[in-house]
mmCIF file of C-alpha atoms in Angstrom:
data_model
loop_
_atom_site.group_PDB
_atom_site.id
_atom_site.type_symbol
_atom_site.label_atom_id
_atom_site.label_comp_id
_atom_site.label_asym_id
_atom_site.label_seq_id
_atom_site.Cartn_x
_atom_site.Cartn_y
_atom_site.Cartn_z
ATOM 1 C CA MET A 1 -36.871 25.021 35.075
ATOM 2 C CA SER A 2 -34.720 27.318 37.070
ATOM 3 C CA GLU A 3 -33.244 30.398 35.542
ATOM 4 C CA LYS A 4 -29.635 29.203 36.158
ATOM 5 C CA ARG A 5 -30.304 25.934 34.380
ATOM 6 C CA ILE A 6 -31.855 27.771 31.352
ATOM 7 C CA MET A 7 -28.839 30.147 31.123
ATOM 8 C CA ARG A 8 -26.498 27.198 31.373
ATOM 9 C CA LYS A 9 -28.264 25.305 28.552
ATOM 10 C CA LEU A 10 -28.420 28.511 26.447
ATOM 11 C CA ASN A 11 -24.652 29.075 26.935
ATOM 12 C CA LYS A 12 -23.927 25.474 26.015
ATOM 13 C CA LEU A 13 -26.039 25.852 22.889
ATOM 14 C CA ALA A 14 -24.330 29.135 21.995
ATOM 15 C CA SER A 15 -20.920 27.424 22.457
ATOM 16 C CA ARG A 16 -21.897 24.566 20.165
ATOM 17 C CA ILE A 17 -23.239 26.937 17.503
ATOM 18 C CA HIS A 18 -19.993 28.971 17.716
ATOM 19 C CA SER A 19 -17.844 25.861 17.268
ATOM 20 C CA LYS A 20 -19.999 24.783 14.243
ATOM 21 C CA ILE A 21 -19.638 28.286 12.701
ATOM 22 C CA GLU A 22 -15.846 28.107 13.160
ATOM 23 C CA THR A 23 -15.778 24.659 11.506
ATOM 24 C CA VAL A 24 -17.861 25.882 8.593
ATOM 25 C CA ARG A 25 -15.669 28.963 8.126
ATOM 26 C CA ASP A 26 -12.538 26.847 8.016
ATOM 27 C CA GLU A 27 -14.155 24.514 5.473
ATOM 28 C CA MET A 28 -15.283 27.483 3.418
ATOM 29 C CA ASP A 29 -11.748 28.922 3.416
ATOM 30 C CA ASP A 30 -10.347 25.585 2.284
ATOM 31 C CA LEU A 31 -12.947 25.329 -0.448
ATOM 32 C CA GLU A 32 -12.177 28.826 -1.643
ATOM 33 C CA ILE A 33 -8.476 28.055 -1.863
ATOM 34 C CA GLU A 34 -9.184 24.826 -3.756
ATOM 35 C CA PHE A 35 -11.528 26.629 -6.081
ATOM 36 C CA GLU A 36 -8.970 29.289 -6.918
ATOM 37 C CA LEU A 37 -6.332 26.605 -7.654
ATOM 38 C CA LEU A 38 -8.787 24.785 -9.855
ATOM 39 C CA GLN A 39 -9.536 27.988 -11.772
ATOM 40 C CA LYS A 40 -5.816 28.657 -12.281
ATOM 41 C CA GLN A 41 -5.218 25.099 -13.548
ATOM 42 C CA ILE A 42 -8.120 25.449 -15.967
ATOM 43 C CA GLN A 43 -6.672 28.729 -17.234
ATOM 44 C CA LYS A 44 -3.255 27.187 -17.669
ATOM 45 C CA LEU A 45 -4.708 24.224 -19.607
ATOM 46 C CA GLN A 46 -6.809 26.453 -21.778
ATOM 47 C CA GLY A 47 -3.728 28.595 -22.487
ATOM 48 C CA LYS A 48 -1.715 25.536 -23.458
ATOM 49 C CA THR A 49 -4.376 24.264 -25.802
ATOM 50 C CA THR A 50 -4.760 27.583 -27.526
ATOM 51 C CA SER A 51 -0.953 28.105 -27.776
ATOM 52 C CA LYS A 52 -0.407 24.609 -29.130
ATOM 53 C CA ALA A 53 -3.066 25.288 -31.793
ATOM 54 C CA THR A 54 -1.382 28.511 -32.846
ATOM 55 C CA VAL A 55 2.122 27.106 -32.711
ATOM 56 C CA ALA A 56 1.075 24.095 -34.806
ATOM 57 C CA ASP A 57 -0.395 26.389 -37.361
ATOM 58 C CA ASP A 58 2.712 28.618 -37.637
ATOM 59 C CA VAL A 59 5.375 25.862 -37.896
ATOM 60 C CA GLU A 60 6.256 24.475 -41.263
ATOM 61 C CA VAL A 61 8.336 21.371 -41.518
ATOM 62 C CA THR A 62 10.549 20.869 -44.512
ATOM 63 C CA LEU A 63 12.443 17.629 -45.020
ATOM 64 C CA GLU A 64 15.459 17.596 -47.233
ATOM 65 C CA GLU A 65 17.323 14.481 -48.163
ATOM 66 C CA ASP A 66 20.910 14.623 -47.197
ATOM 67 C CA GLU A 67 23.114 13.457 -50.043
ATOM 68 C CA ASP A 68 26.086 12.967 -47.688
ATOM 69 C CA ALA A 69 24.189 10.626 -45.350
ATOM 70 C CA ASP A 70 26.918 8.035 -45.696
ATOM 71 C CA GLU A 71 29.657 10.218 -44.370
ATOM 72 C CA GLU A 72 31.532 9.477 -41.113
ATOM 73 C CA ILE A 73 30.075 10.611 -37.816
ATOM 74 C CA ASP A 74 31.891 13.550 -36.256
ATOM 75 C CA LEU A 75 32.543 12.038 -32.873
ATOM 76 C CA GLU A 76 33.767 15.292 -31.331
ATOM 77 C CA ASN A 77 30.439 17.080 -31.837
ATOM 78 C CA THR A 78 28.044 14.313 -30.907
ATOM 79 C CA SER A 79 26.618 13.908 -27.454
ATOM 80 C CA ALA A 80 25.428 10.368 -27.658
ATOM 81 C CA VAL A 81 27.124 7.751 -29.836
ATOM 82 C CA ASN A 82 25.611 4.255 -30.052
ATOM 83 C CA ILE A 83 28.247 1.540 -30.369
ATOM 84 C CA THR A 84 27.151 -2.100 -30.260
ATOM 85 C CA LYS A 85 29.553 -4.624 -28.912
ATOM 86 C CA LYS A 86 30.165 -7.679 -31.084
ATOM 87 C CA PHE A 87 31.255 -10.419 -28.739
#
């Protein structure tokens, strides 16, 4: 082969390798970003599960029977009043 042809093929090969390297770099950058987002999401979920466990342990619920349950509803202080139509 002539020296020009060899140089042309080597340049073409170098160009292909360079484009493949750029493609792989872009994909690696994307994967790093996705990996960081995944780690953040995992940390949030772990934080929520631990906080729910501690909050559930700290909260005490006491139910008291209201003796005045049959009183009229104070319509001025309620945000949602259910009234059924009878016709």
